[in-house]
Amino acid sequence: MTSYLKPEYPIGIFDSGIGGLTVASAVVKALPKEKIIYFGDTAHLPYGDKSTAAIQAYVIKIIQLLLEQPCKLILIACNSATAAAFELVKEYVGVKALLVNVIDPAVHYLHQHFAGKRVGLIATRQTVNSAIYERKIKALHADITPVSHATNLLASAIEEFGNHPVMDSLLATYLAEETLHTVDALLLACTHYPVVKERIQAYYTSRVNKAVTIIDSSDIVAEAVKQQLEKANLLNLDGDGQKRFYLSDYTESFNQNARLFFEEPIHLQHYSLWD
Amino acid sequence: MTSYLKPEYPIGIFDSGIGGLTVASAVVKALPKEKIIYFGDTAHLPYGDKSTAAIQAYVIKIIQLLLEQPCKLILIACNSATAAAFELVKEYVGVKALLVNVIDPAVHYLHQHFAGKRVGLIATRQTVNSAIYERKIKALHADITPVSHATNLLASAIEEFGNHPVMDSLLATYLAEETLHTVDALLLACTHYPVVKERIQAYYTSRVNKAVTIIDSSDIVAEAVKQQLEKANLLNLDGDGQKRFYLSDYTESFNQNARLFFEEPIHLQHYSLWD
């Protein structure tokens, strides 16, 4: 079906900004020889507050770019984009590339490891309002009680400040939500949030009278990418690990964070989605 | 020139969200009998991170709506929109309505009251990068030394949290910028910021070893609106003070804040800019 795809083709990864870098770096760790093309739609971030139709329009343009490379696998490294556009993307991509999102692997992981538990989900307004986690948990007949809470400003704040102490105040304001204190685990259901994972863990350790596992799904998603490539005989085991970064708007925040994640010189290229 | 305009026509005011409400409430205080139509472009906020072209496209759609009412005066109650689109709007509106922005009255005020002084300007990235205040200060030959600093997340944070204690941490992070400690006055060059004016004042009182005047230009802008209407014989002195609010996306934040500002029942109407 996907027989014209080749192992040496790159993996395409995209997000609204730096969030997807948390997933991309997990993919690079798991598959260091793969070529990576990363697209950060910084002109339109944050996705979390956009309408479904707007996100769909942005995502289709990005998918077109990634298919043209061509990429052998496209990873939607953004929960809001998955919530708003995954079904559309699946139809659009068809057999032209493998496709992985950040939600399905996480839901399977919850199903395997947290049966019978209450799991908190912090995410953007778009992701929470879509109820996509709730629907996928139900579809799997997973015995999980999800407790969702929208933490709207977090992704933008992480774009602006990174892992800065001011994030503690923002996190304390959002995590003060009582229902989030009753959970057994908390899933970071936005790919920006792992940037402040230690601060979230510290909040729970110091303020919540209960052991709560903080789940960063980056490694889980990277494993899903590896499995899909293995299954399709498309793993690249002796590539040069080249990385290319496209941004729809140059932001210094992206530049700094990309260097931080990959600890190597990064070449950023501007690519306007609407020229 | 504008002879077909009538005193009973409404004043049109717009902003990306709740920021313009600070100006609108000053206008209502100064001109309580005037009809007001307020447009909050909540579907596209924050404007501060958008490209100039994107803001221009949004603004022209809003101006069309306000001209159709028809409004006798249009007040651009947003610094980012003024920086990105005022010249375009001036051409577009022509003699169809009077036009006031939030920047010109503030610059005239600085010229009159702060000659020989250093004036800090906190604003969105769009406003700071446009250097519009610097250019207008220069054009007036005003003896003001402007010190601009972009405080990108502030407007979104005010939309999300309003005047909440978490804002103190954000403000402390932004205002720690050393150059902002050397000024004689600080102009709030985004109409969202007056919502947290007391917190900004408190930061300067407790942390900066110098008396700094915090300038909220709402009343200055309201006075400019009054003067323009007077000059054109378009003041409405016996109207019913009716207010109408249009939003491009319904947000609970807007609803709560509109009630707060006007202390009366508010009717919000959804108006999609792209349907």
Coordinates of C-alpha atoms in Angstrom, one line a residue:
Chain A
M1 CA 0.0 0.0 0.0
T2 CA 2.8 2.4 0.9
S3 CA 5.4 0.5 -1.1
Y4 CA 6.7 3.6 -2.8
L5 CA 7.8 5.1 0.5
K6 CA 11.5 4.6 1.3
P7 CA 13.3 4.2 4.6
E8 CA 15.6 7.2 3.8
Y9 CA 12.6 9.6 3.5
P10 CA 12.3 11.9 6.5
I11 CA 9.8 11.9 9.3
G12 CA 7.7 15.0 9.3
I13 CA 6.6 16.5 12.6
F14 CA 4.5 19.5 13.3
D15 CA 3.1 21.7 16.0
S16 CA 1.9 25.3 16.5
G17 CA 5.3 26.2 18.0
I18 CA 7.8 24.7 20.4
G19 CA 5.5 22.2 22.0
G20 CA 6.2 19.5 19.4
L21 CA 9.9 19.7 20.1
T22 CA 9.3 17.7 23.3
V23 CA 8.0 14.9 21.1
A24 CA 10.5 15.5 18.3
S25 CA 13.4 15.1 20.8
A26 CA 11.9 11.9 22.1
V27 CA 11.7 10.6 18.5
V28 CA 15.3 11.6 17.9
K29 CA 16.4 9.8 21.1
A30 CA 14.5 6.6 20.0
L31 CA 15.5 6.8 16.3
P32 CA 18.8 8.8 16.1
K33 CA 19.5 8.0 12.5
E34 CA 16.2 9.2 11.0
K35 CA 15.9 12.4 9.1
I36 CA 13.5 14.9 10.7
I37 CA 11.6 17.8 9.2
Y38 CA 9.9 19.9 11.8
F39 CA 7.2 22.5 11.1
G40 CA 6.3 25.1 13.8
D41 CA 3.2 27.1 12.8
T42 CA 4.4 30.0 14.9
A43 CA 2.3 32.5 12.8
H44 CA -0.9 30.9 14.2
L45 CA 0.0 29.9 17.7
P46 CA -1.7 29.3 20.1
Y47 CA -3.9 26.7 18.4
G48 CA -5.7 26.1 21.7
D49 CA -7.9 29.2 21.3
K50 CA -8.6 28.9 17.5
S51 CA -11.8 27.5 16.0
T52 CA -11.8 24.0 14.6
A53 CA -12.2 25.3 11.0
A54 CA -9.2 27.6 11.4
I55 CA -7.0 24.8 12.7
Q56 CA -8.1 22.5 9.9
A57 CA -7.1 25.1 7.3
Y58 CA -3.6 25.6 8.8
V59 CA -3.1 21.8 9.3
I60 CA -3.9 21.0 5.7
K61 CA -1.4 23.5 4.4
I62 CA 1.3 22.0 6.6
I63 CA 0.4 18.4 5.6
Q64 CA 0.7 19.4 1.9
L65 CA 4.2 20.8 2.6
L66 CA 5.2 17.6 4.4
L67 CA 3.8 15.3 1.7
E68 CA 5.8 17.2 -0.9
Q69 CA 9.1 16.5 0.8
P70 CA 8.1 13.5 0.7
C71 CA 7.8 12.3 4.3
K72 CA 7.4 8.6 5.0
L73 CA 5.6 9.3 8.3
I74 CA 3.8 12.4 9.6
L75 CA 3.5 13.0 13.3
I76 CA 0.9 15.5 14.5
A77 CA 2.8 16.6 17.6
C78 CA -0.1 18.8 18.8
N79 CA -3.1 17.7 20.8
S80 CA -5.3 20.7 19.6
A81 CA -4.5 19.9 16.0
T82 CA -5.3 16.2 16.6
A83 CA -8.5 17.1 18.2
A84 CA -9.6 19.5 15.5
A85 CA -8.2 17.9 12.4
F86 CA -7.0 14.3 12.7
E87 CA -10.0 12.6 10.9
L88 CA -9.6 15.1 8.1
V89 CA -5.9 14.6 7.9
K90 CA -6.4 10.8 7.8
E91 CA -8.7 11.1 4.8
Y92 CA -6.4 13.6 3.1
V93 CA -3.2 11.7 3.6
G94 CA -4.6 8.3 2.7
V95 CA -1.8 5.9 1.8
K96 CA 0.6 8.7 0.9
A97 CA 2.4 8.5 4.3
L98 CA 2.1 6.8 7.7
L99 CA 0.3 8.9 10.2
V100 CA 0.8 9.1 14.0
N101 CA -0.9 11.5 16.4
V102 CA -0.2 12.2 20.1
I103 CA -3.6 11.2 21.5
D104 CA -4.1 7.5 20.4
P105 CA -0.8 6.2 21.9
A106 CA -1.5 8.1 25.2
V107 CA -5.0 6.6 25.5
H108 CA -3.6 3.1 24.8
Y109 CA -1.0 3.7 27.5
L110 CA -3.7 4.8 30.0
H111 CA -5.7 1.8 29.2
Q112 CA -2.7 -0.5 29.9
H113 CA -1.4 1.1 33.0
F114 CA -4.1 3.0 34.8
A115 CA -7.2 0.8 34.6
G116 CA -9.6 1.6 37.4
K117 CA -8.0 5.0 38.0
R118 CA -8.9 8.6 37.8
V119 CA -6.7 10.4 35.4
G120 CA -6.5 14.2 35.2
L121 CA -6.0 15.8 31.8
I122 CA -4.8 19.3 31.4
A123 CA -5.0 20.7 27.9
T124 CA -6.0 23.7 25.8
R125 CA -9.6 24.8 25.5
Q126 CA -9.8 23.3 22.0
T127 CA -8.7 19.9 23.2
V128 CA -10.9 19.9 26.3
N129 CA -14.0 21.1 24.5
S130 CA -13.5 18.5 21.8
A131 CA -13.8 15.8 24.5
I132 CA -11.5 13.7 22.2
Y133 CA -9.8 11.9 25.1
E134 CA -13.1 11.0 26.7
R135 CA -14.4 9.6 23.4
K136 CA -11.3 7.6 22.7
I137 CA -11.2 6.2 26.3
K138 CA -14.9 5.1 25.8
A139 CA -14.2 3.6 22.4
L140 CA -11.4 1.4 23.9
H141 CA -13.7 0.4 26.7
A142 CA -10.9 1.6 29.0
D143 CA -11.8 1.7 32.6
I144 CA -10.5 5.2 33.2
T145 CA -12.3 8.1 34.7
P146 CA -11.0 11.2 32.9
V147 CA -11.0 14.6 34.7
S148 CA -10.3 17.3 32.1
H149 CA -9.4 20.9 32.9
A150 CA -8.5 23.6 30.3
T151 CA -5.3 25.5 31.1
N152 CA -5.6 28.0 28.3
L153 CA -2.7 30.3 28.8
L154 CA -0.1 27.6 29.6
A155 CA 1.1 26.9 26.0
S156 CA 1.5 30.6 25.2
A157 CA 3.3 31.2 28.5
I158 CA 5.7 28.4 27.7
E159 CA 6.3 29.9 24.3
E160 CA 7.0 33.3 26.0
F161 CA 8.9 32.3 29.1
G162 CA 10.1 28.6 28.7
N163 CA 10.9 26.9 31.9
H164 CA 11.0 30.1 34.0
P165 CA 10.1 30.5 37.7
V166 CA 7.1 32.7 36.8
M167 CA 5.5 29.5 35.5
D168 CA 5.1 28.3 39.1
S169 CA 2.5 31.0 39.8
L170 CA 0.6 30.2 36.7
L171 CA 0.6 26.5 37.4
A172 CA -0.4 27.1 41.0
T173 CA -3.4 29.2 39.8
Y174 CA -4.5 26.5 37.3
L175 CA -3.8 23.4 39.4
A176 CA -5.6 24.9 42.4
E177 CA -8.7 23.4 40.7
E178 CA -10.0 21.0 43.3
T179 CA -11.0 18.1 40.9
L180 CA -7.3 17.9 39.8
H181 CA -6.4 17.0 43.4
T182 CA -8.5 13.8 43.4
V183 CA -6.7 12.1 40.5
D184 CA -4.2 9.2 40.5
A185 CA -2.3 10.5 37.5
L186 CA -2.1 13.7 35.5
L187 CA -1.6 13.5 31.7
L188 CA 0.0 16.5 30.1
A189 CA -2.4 16.6 27.2
C190 CA -0.6 19.4 25.3
T191 CA 2.9 18.9 24.0
H192 CA 4.1 22.2 25.4
Y193 CA 3.6 21.2 29.0
P194 CA 6.5 18.7 29.4
V195 CA 8.7 21.8 29.3
V196 CA 7.5 22.6 32.8
K197 CA 6.9 19.0 33.9
E198 CA 9.2 19.3 37.0
R199 CA 7.3 22.3 38.2
I200 CA 4.0 20.5 37.9
Q201 CA 5.5 17.5 39.8
A202 CA 6.8 19.9 42.4
Y203 CA 3.3 21.5 42.8
Y204 CA 1.8 18.1 43.4
T205 CA 4.5 17.0 45.8
S206 CA 4.2 20.1 47.9
R207 CA 0.6 21.0 47.7
V208 CA -1.4 17.8 47.1
N209 CA -1.8 15.3 49.8
K210 CA -1.6 12.3 47.5
A211 CA 0.9 10.5 45.1
V212 CA 0.1 11.6 41.6
T213 CA 2.0 10.3 38.6
I214 CA 2.7 13.0 36.0
I215 CA 2.5 11.5 32.5
D216 CA 4.5 13.1 29.7
S217 CA 3.5 11.1 26.6
S218 CA 6.5 12.1 24.5
D219 CA 8.3 8.7 24.9
I220 CA 5.1 6.8 24.4
V221 CA 4.5 8.6 21.1
A222 CA 8.1 8.1 20.0
E223 CA 7.6 4.4 20.6
A224 CA 4.4 4.4 18.5
V225 CA 6.4 6.1 15.7
K226 CA 9.1 3.4 15.9
Q227 CA 6.5 0.6 15.9
Q228 CA 4.7 2.0 12.8
L229 CA 8.0 2.3 10.9
E230 CA 9.1 -1.2 11.9
K231 CA 5.8 -2.7 10.9
A232 CA 6.1 -1.0 7.4
N233 CA 9.7 -1.9 7.0
L234 CA 10.6 1.8 6.8
L235 CA 13.1 2.2 9.7
N236 CA 16.2 4.1 8.7
L237 CA 19.1 2.6 10.7
D238 CA 22.0 4.2 8.9
G239 CA 20.8 7.7 8.0
D240 CA 22.6 10.9 8.9
G241 CA 20.0 12.1 11.4
Q242 CA 19.7 15.4 9.6
K243 CA 17.1 17.9 11.0
R244 CA 15.3 20.7 9.1
F245 CA 13.1 23.2 10.8
Y246 CA 10.5 25.3 9.1
L247 CA 8.6 28.2 10.8
S248 CA 5.7 30.1 9.5
D249 CA 6.9 33.1 11.6
Y250 CA 10.4 33.5 13.0
T251 CA 10.3 33.7 16.8
E252 CA 13.4 34.0 19.0
S253 CA 11.6 31.7 21.5
F254 CA 11.6 28.9 18.9
N255 CA 15.2 29.4 18.1
Q256 CA 16.4 29.3 21.7
N257 CA 14.2 26.2 22.5
A258 CA 15.2 24.3 19.4
R259 CA 18.9 24.7 20.5
L260 CA 18.0 23.6 24.0
F261 CA 16.2 20.5 22.9
F262 CA 18.8 19.2 20.4
E263 CA 22.0 20.6 21.8
E264 CA 23.4 21.2 18.3
P265 CA 23.4 24.0 15.8
I266 CA 19.9 24.4 14.3
H267 CA 19.0 25.9 10.9
L268 CA 15.7 27.6 10.9
Q269 CA 13.9 28.4 7.7
H270 CA 11.0 30.7 7.2
Y271 CA 8.1 29.2 5.3
S272 CA 5.0 31.3 5.0
L273 CA 1.8 29.2 4.8
W274 CA -0.1 32.0 3.0
D275 CA 2.2 33.4 0.4
Chain B
M1 CA -17.8 67.1 4.7
T2 CA -19.5 64.9 7.2
S3 CA -22.8 66.7 7.0
Y4 CA -24.9 63.6 6.6
L5 CA -23.7 62.2 9.9
K6 CA -26.2 62.8 12.8
P7 CA -25.7 63.3 16.5
E8 CA -28.0 60.3 17.3
Y9 CA -25.8 57.9 15.4
P10 CA -23.8 55.7 17.6
I11 CA -20.0 55.8 18.4
G12 CA -18.3 52.6 17.2
I13 CA -15.5 51.2 19.4
F14 CA -13.4 48.1 18.7
D15 CA -10.6 46.1 20.1
S16 CA -9.3 42.5 19.9
G17 CA -11.1 41.7 23.2
I18 CA -11.8 43.3 26.6
G19 CA -9.0 45.8 26.4
G20 CA -11.1 48.4 24.6
L21 CA -13.6 48.2 27.4
T22 CA -11.3 50.3 29.5
V23 CA -11.5 53.1 26.8
A24 CA -15.3 52.5 26.2
S25 CA -16.1 52.9 29.9
A26 CA -14.1 56.2 29.9
V27 CA -16.1 57.3 26.9
V28 CA -19.4 56.4 28.6
K29 CA -18.3 58.3 31.7
A30 CA -17.5 61.4 29.6
L31 CA -20.5 61.1 27.3
P32 CA -23.2 59.2 29.1
K33 CA -26.0 59.9 26.6
E34 CA -24.1 58.6 23.5
K35 CA -25.1 55.3 21.9
I36 CA -22.2 52.8 21.9
I37 CA -21.5 49.9 19.6
Y38 CA -18.6 47.8 20.8
F39 CA -16.9 45.1 18.7
G40 CA -14.5 42.7 20.4
D41 CA -12.6 40.5 17.8
T42 CA -12.3 37.7 20.3
A43 CA -11.9 35.1 17.5
H44 CA -8.5 36.7 16.6
L45 CA -7.1 37.8 19.9
P46 CA -4.4 38.5 20.8
Y47 CA -3.6 41.0 18.0
G48 CA -0.2 41.7 19.6
D49 CA 1.4 38.6 18.0
K50 CA -0.3 38.8 14.6
S51 CA 1.3 40.0 11.4
T52 CA 0.5 43.5 10.2
A53 CA -1.3 42.0 7.1
A54 CA -3.5 39.8 9.3
I55 CA -4.5 42.6 11.6
Q56 CA -5.3 44.9 8.6
A57 CA -7.6 42.2 7.2
Y58 CA -9.5 41.8 10.5
V59 CA -9.7 45.6 11.1
I60 CA -11.2 46.3 7.6
K61 CA -14.0 43.8 8.2
I62 CA -14.8 45.4 11.6
I63 CA -14.7 48.9 10.0
Q64 CA -17.2 47.8 7.3
L65 CA -19.5 46.6 10.0
L66 CA -19.3 49.8 12.0
L67 CA -19.8 52.0 8.9
E68 CA -22.9 50.0 8.0
Q69 CA -24.6 50.9 11.3
P70 CA -23.8 53.8 10.5
C71 CA -21.5 55.1 13.2
K72 CA -20.7 58.8 13.4
L73 CA -17.3 58.2 15.0
I74 CA -15.1 55.1 15.1
L75 CA -12.6 54.7 17.9
I76 CA -9.9 52.2 17.4
A77 CA -9.5 51.2 21.0
C78 CA -6.4 49.0 20.4
N79 CA -2.8 50.0 20.1
S80 CA -1.8 47.0 18.0
A81 CA -4.6 47.7 15.5
T82 CA -3.6 51.4 15.4
A83 CA 0.0 50.5 14.8
A84 CA -0.8 48.0 12.1
A85 CA -3.8 49.6 10.3
F86 CA -4.5 53.2 11.2
E87 CA -3.3 54.7 7.9
L88 CA -5.2 52.1 6.0
V89 CA -8.4 52.8 8.0
K90 CA -8.0 56.5 7.5
E91 CA -8.0 56.1 3.7
Y92 CA -10.8 53.6 3.9
V93 CA -13.1 55.6 6.1
G94 CA -12.5 58.9 4.4
V95 CA -15.3 61.3 5.3
K96 CA -17.8 58.5 6.1
A97 CA -17.1 58.9 9.8
L98 CA -14.9 60.7 12.3
L99 CA -11.9 58.6 13.4
V100 CA -10.0 58.5 16.7
N101 CA -7.2 56.2 17.7
V102 CA -5.6 55.6 21.1
I103 CA -2.1 56.6 20.2
D104 CA -2.3 60.2 18.9
P105 CA -4.1 61.6 22.0
A106 CA -1.6 59.8 24.3
V107 CA 1.4 61.3 22.4
H108 CA -0.1 64.8 22.6
Y109 CA -0.6 64.3 26.3
L110 CA 3.0 63.2 26.7
H111 CA 4.2 66.3 24.7
Q112 CA 2.2 68.6 27.0
H113 CA 3.0 67.0 30.3
F114 CA 6.2 65.2 30.2
A115 CA 8.6 67.4 28.2
G116 CA 12.2 66.6 29.0
K117 CA 11.3 63.3 30.6
R118 CA 12.0 59.6 30.0
V119 CA 8.7 57.7 29.4
G120 CA 8.5 54.0 29.5
L121 CA 6.1 52.3 27.1
I122 CA 4.8 48.8 27.7
A123 CA 3.0 47.3 24.8
T124 CA 2.5 44.2 22.6
R125 CA 5.2 43.0 20.3
Q126 CA 3.3 44.4 17.3
T127 CA 3.1 47.9 18.8
V128 CA 6.7 47.9 20.0
N129 CA 8.1 46.6 16.7
S130 CA 6.1 49.2 14.7
A131 CA 7.9 52.0 16.6
I132 CA 4.8 54.0 16.1
Y133 CA 5.1 55.9 19.4
E134 CA 8.7 56.8 18.6
R135 CA 7.8 58.1 15.2
K136 CA 4.8 60.1 16.4
I137 CA 6.9 61.6 19.2
K138 CA 9.5 62.6 16.7
A139 CA 6.9 64.0 14.3
L140 CA 5.6 66.3 17.0
H141 CA 9.2 67.4 17.9
A142 CA 8.2 66.3 21.4
D143 CA 11.2 66.4 23.9
I144 CA 10.4 62.9 25.2
T145 CA 12.8 60.0 25.5
P146 CA 10.7 56.8 24.9
V147 CA 11.8 53.5 26.4
S148 CA 9.7 50.7 24.9
H149 CA 9.4 47.2 26.2
A150 CA 7.3 44.4 24.8
T151 CA 5.2 42.5 27.4
N152 CA 3.7 40.0 25.0
L153 CA 1.7 37.7 27.2
L154 CA 0.1 40.5 29.3
A155 CA -3.0 41.1 27.1
S156 CA -3.8 37.4 26.8
A157 CA -3.2 36.9 30.6
I158 CA -5.7 39.7 31.3
E159 CA -8.2 38.1 29.0
E160 CA -7.8 34.8 30.9
F161 CA -7.5 35.9 34.5
G162 CA -8.6 39.6 34.7
N163 CA -7.3 41.4 37.7
H164 CA -6.2 38.3 39.5
P165 CA -3.2 38.0 42.0
V166 CA -1.4 35.7 39.5
M167 CA -0.9 38.9 37.4
D168 CA 1.6 40.2 40.1
S169 CA 4.1 37.4 39.2
L170 CA 3.8 38.1 35.5
L171 CA 4.1 41.8 36.0
A172 CA 7.2 41.4 38.2
T173 CA 8.8 39.2 35.6
Y174 CA 8.2 41.8 32.8
L175 CA 8.8 44.9 34.9
A176 CA 12.2 43.6 36.2
E177 CA 13.6 44.9 32.9
E178 CA 16.2 47.5 34.2
T179 CA 15.5 50.2 31.6
L180 CA 11.9 50.4 32.8
H181 CA 13.3 51.5 36.2
T182 CA 14.9 54.6 34.9
V183 CA 11.8 56.3 33.6
D184 CA 9.7 59.2 35.0
A185 CA 6.5 57.9 33.7
L186 CA 5.1 54.6 32.3
L187 CA 2.5 54.7 29.6
L188 CA 0.2 51.6 29.4
A189 CA 0.4 51.4 25.6
C190 CA -2.1 48.5 25.3
T191 CA -5.8 49.1 26.3
H192 CA -5.8 45.8 28.3
Y193 CA -3.3 47.0 30.8
P194 CA -5.4 49.5 32.8
V195 CA -7.2 46.4 34.2
V196 CA -4.1 45.7 36.3
K197 CA -3.0 49.4 36.7
E198 CA -3.1 49.2 40.5
R199 CA -0.8 46.2 40.4
I200 CA 1.7 48.0 38.2
Q201 CA 1.6 51.0 40.5
A202 CA 2.2 48.7 43.5
Y203 CA 5.2 47.1 41.7
Y204 CA 6.8 50.5 41.2
T205 CA 6.0 51.7 44.7
S206 CA 7.5 48.6 46.4
R207 CA 10.3 47.7 44.0
V208 CA 11.5 50.8 42.2
N209 CA 13.4 53.5 44.1
K210 CA 11.9 56.4 42.2
A211 CA 8.5 58.1 41.8
V212 CA 7.0 56.9 38.5
T213 CA 3.7 58.1 37.1
I214 CA 1.6 55.4 35.6
I215 CA -0.4 56.7 32.6
D216 CA -3.6 55.1 31.7
S217 CA -4.7 57.0 28.5
S218 CA -8.4 56.0 28.6
D219 CA -9.6 59.4 29.9
I220 CA -7.3 61.2 27.5
V221 CA -8.7 59.3 24.6
A222 CA -12.3 59.8 25.8
E223 CA -11.6 63.5 25.9
A224 CA -10.3 63.4 22.3
V225 CA -13.6 61.7 21.3
K226 CA -15.6 64.4 23.0
Q227 CA -13.6 67.2 21.3
Q228 CA -13.9 65.7 17.9
L229 CA -17.7 65.3 18.2
E230 CA -18.0 68.9 19.6
K231 CA -16.0 70.3 16.7
A232 CA -18.2 68.5 14.2
N233 CA -21.5 69.5 16.1
L234 CA -22.2 65.8 16.6
L235 CA -22.5 65.5 20.3
N236 CA -25.6 63.6 21.5
L237 CA -26.7 65.3 24.7
D238 CA -30.1 63.7 25.2
G239 CA -29.7 60.1 23.8
D240 CA -30.6 56.9 25.8
G241 CA -27.0 55.8 26.2
Q242 CA -27.8 52.4 24.7
K243 CA -24.9 49.9 24.3
R244 CA -24.6 47.0 21.9
F245 CA -21.8 44.5 22.1
Y246 CA -20.7 42.3 19.2
L247 CA -18.1 39.5 19.6
S248 CA -16.5 37.5 16.8
D249 CA -16.3 34.6 19.3
Y250 CA -18.2 34.3 22.5
T251 CA -15.9 34.2 25.5
E252 CA -17.0 34.0 29.1
S253 CA -14.1 36.4 30.0
F254 CA -15.6 39.1 27.8
N255 CA -19.1 38.6 29.3
Q256 CA -17.8 38.9 32.9
N257 CA -15.6 41.9 32.2
A258 CA -18.3 43.8 30.2
R259 CA -20.6 43.4 33.3
L260 CA -17.8 44.6 35.5
F261 CA -17.0 47.7 33.5
F262 CA -20.6 48.9 32.9
E263 CA -22.4 47.7 36.1
E264 CA -25.5 47.0 34.1
P265 CA -27.0 44.0 32.2
I266 CA -25.1 43.5 28.9
H267 CA -26.4 42.0 25.8
L268 CA -23.7 40.2 23.8
Q269 CA -24.3 39.3 20.2
H270 CA -22.2 36.9 18.2
Y271 CA -21.0 38.2 14.8
S272 CA -18.7 36.1 12.7
L273 CA -16.2 38.1 10.6
W274 CA -15.8 35.3 8.1
D275 CA -19.2 33.8 7.5

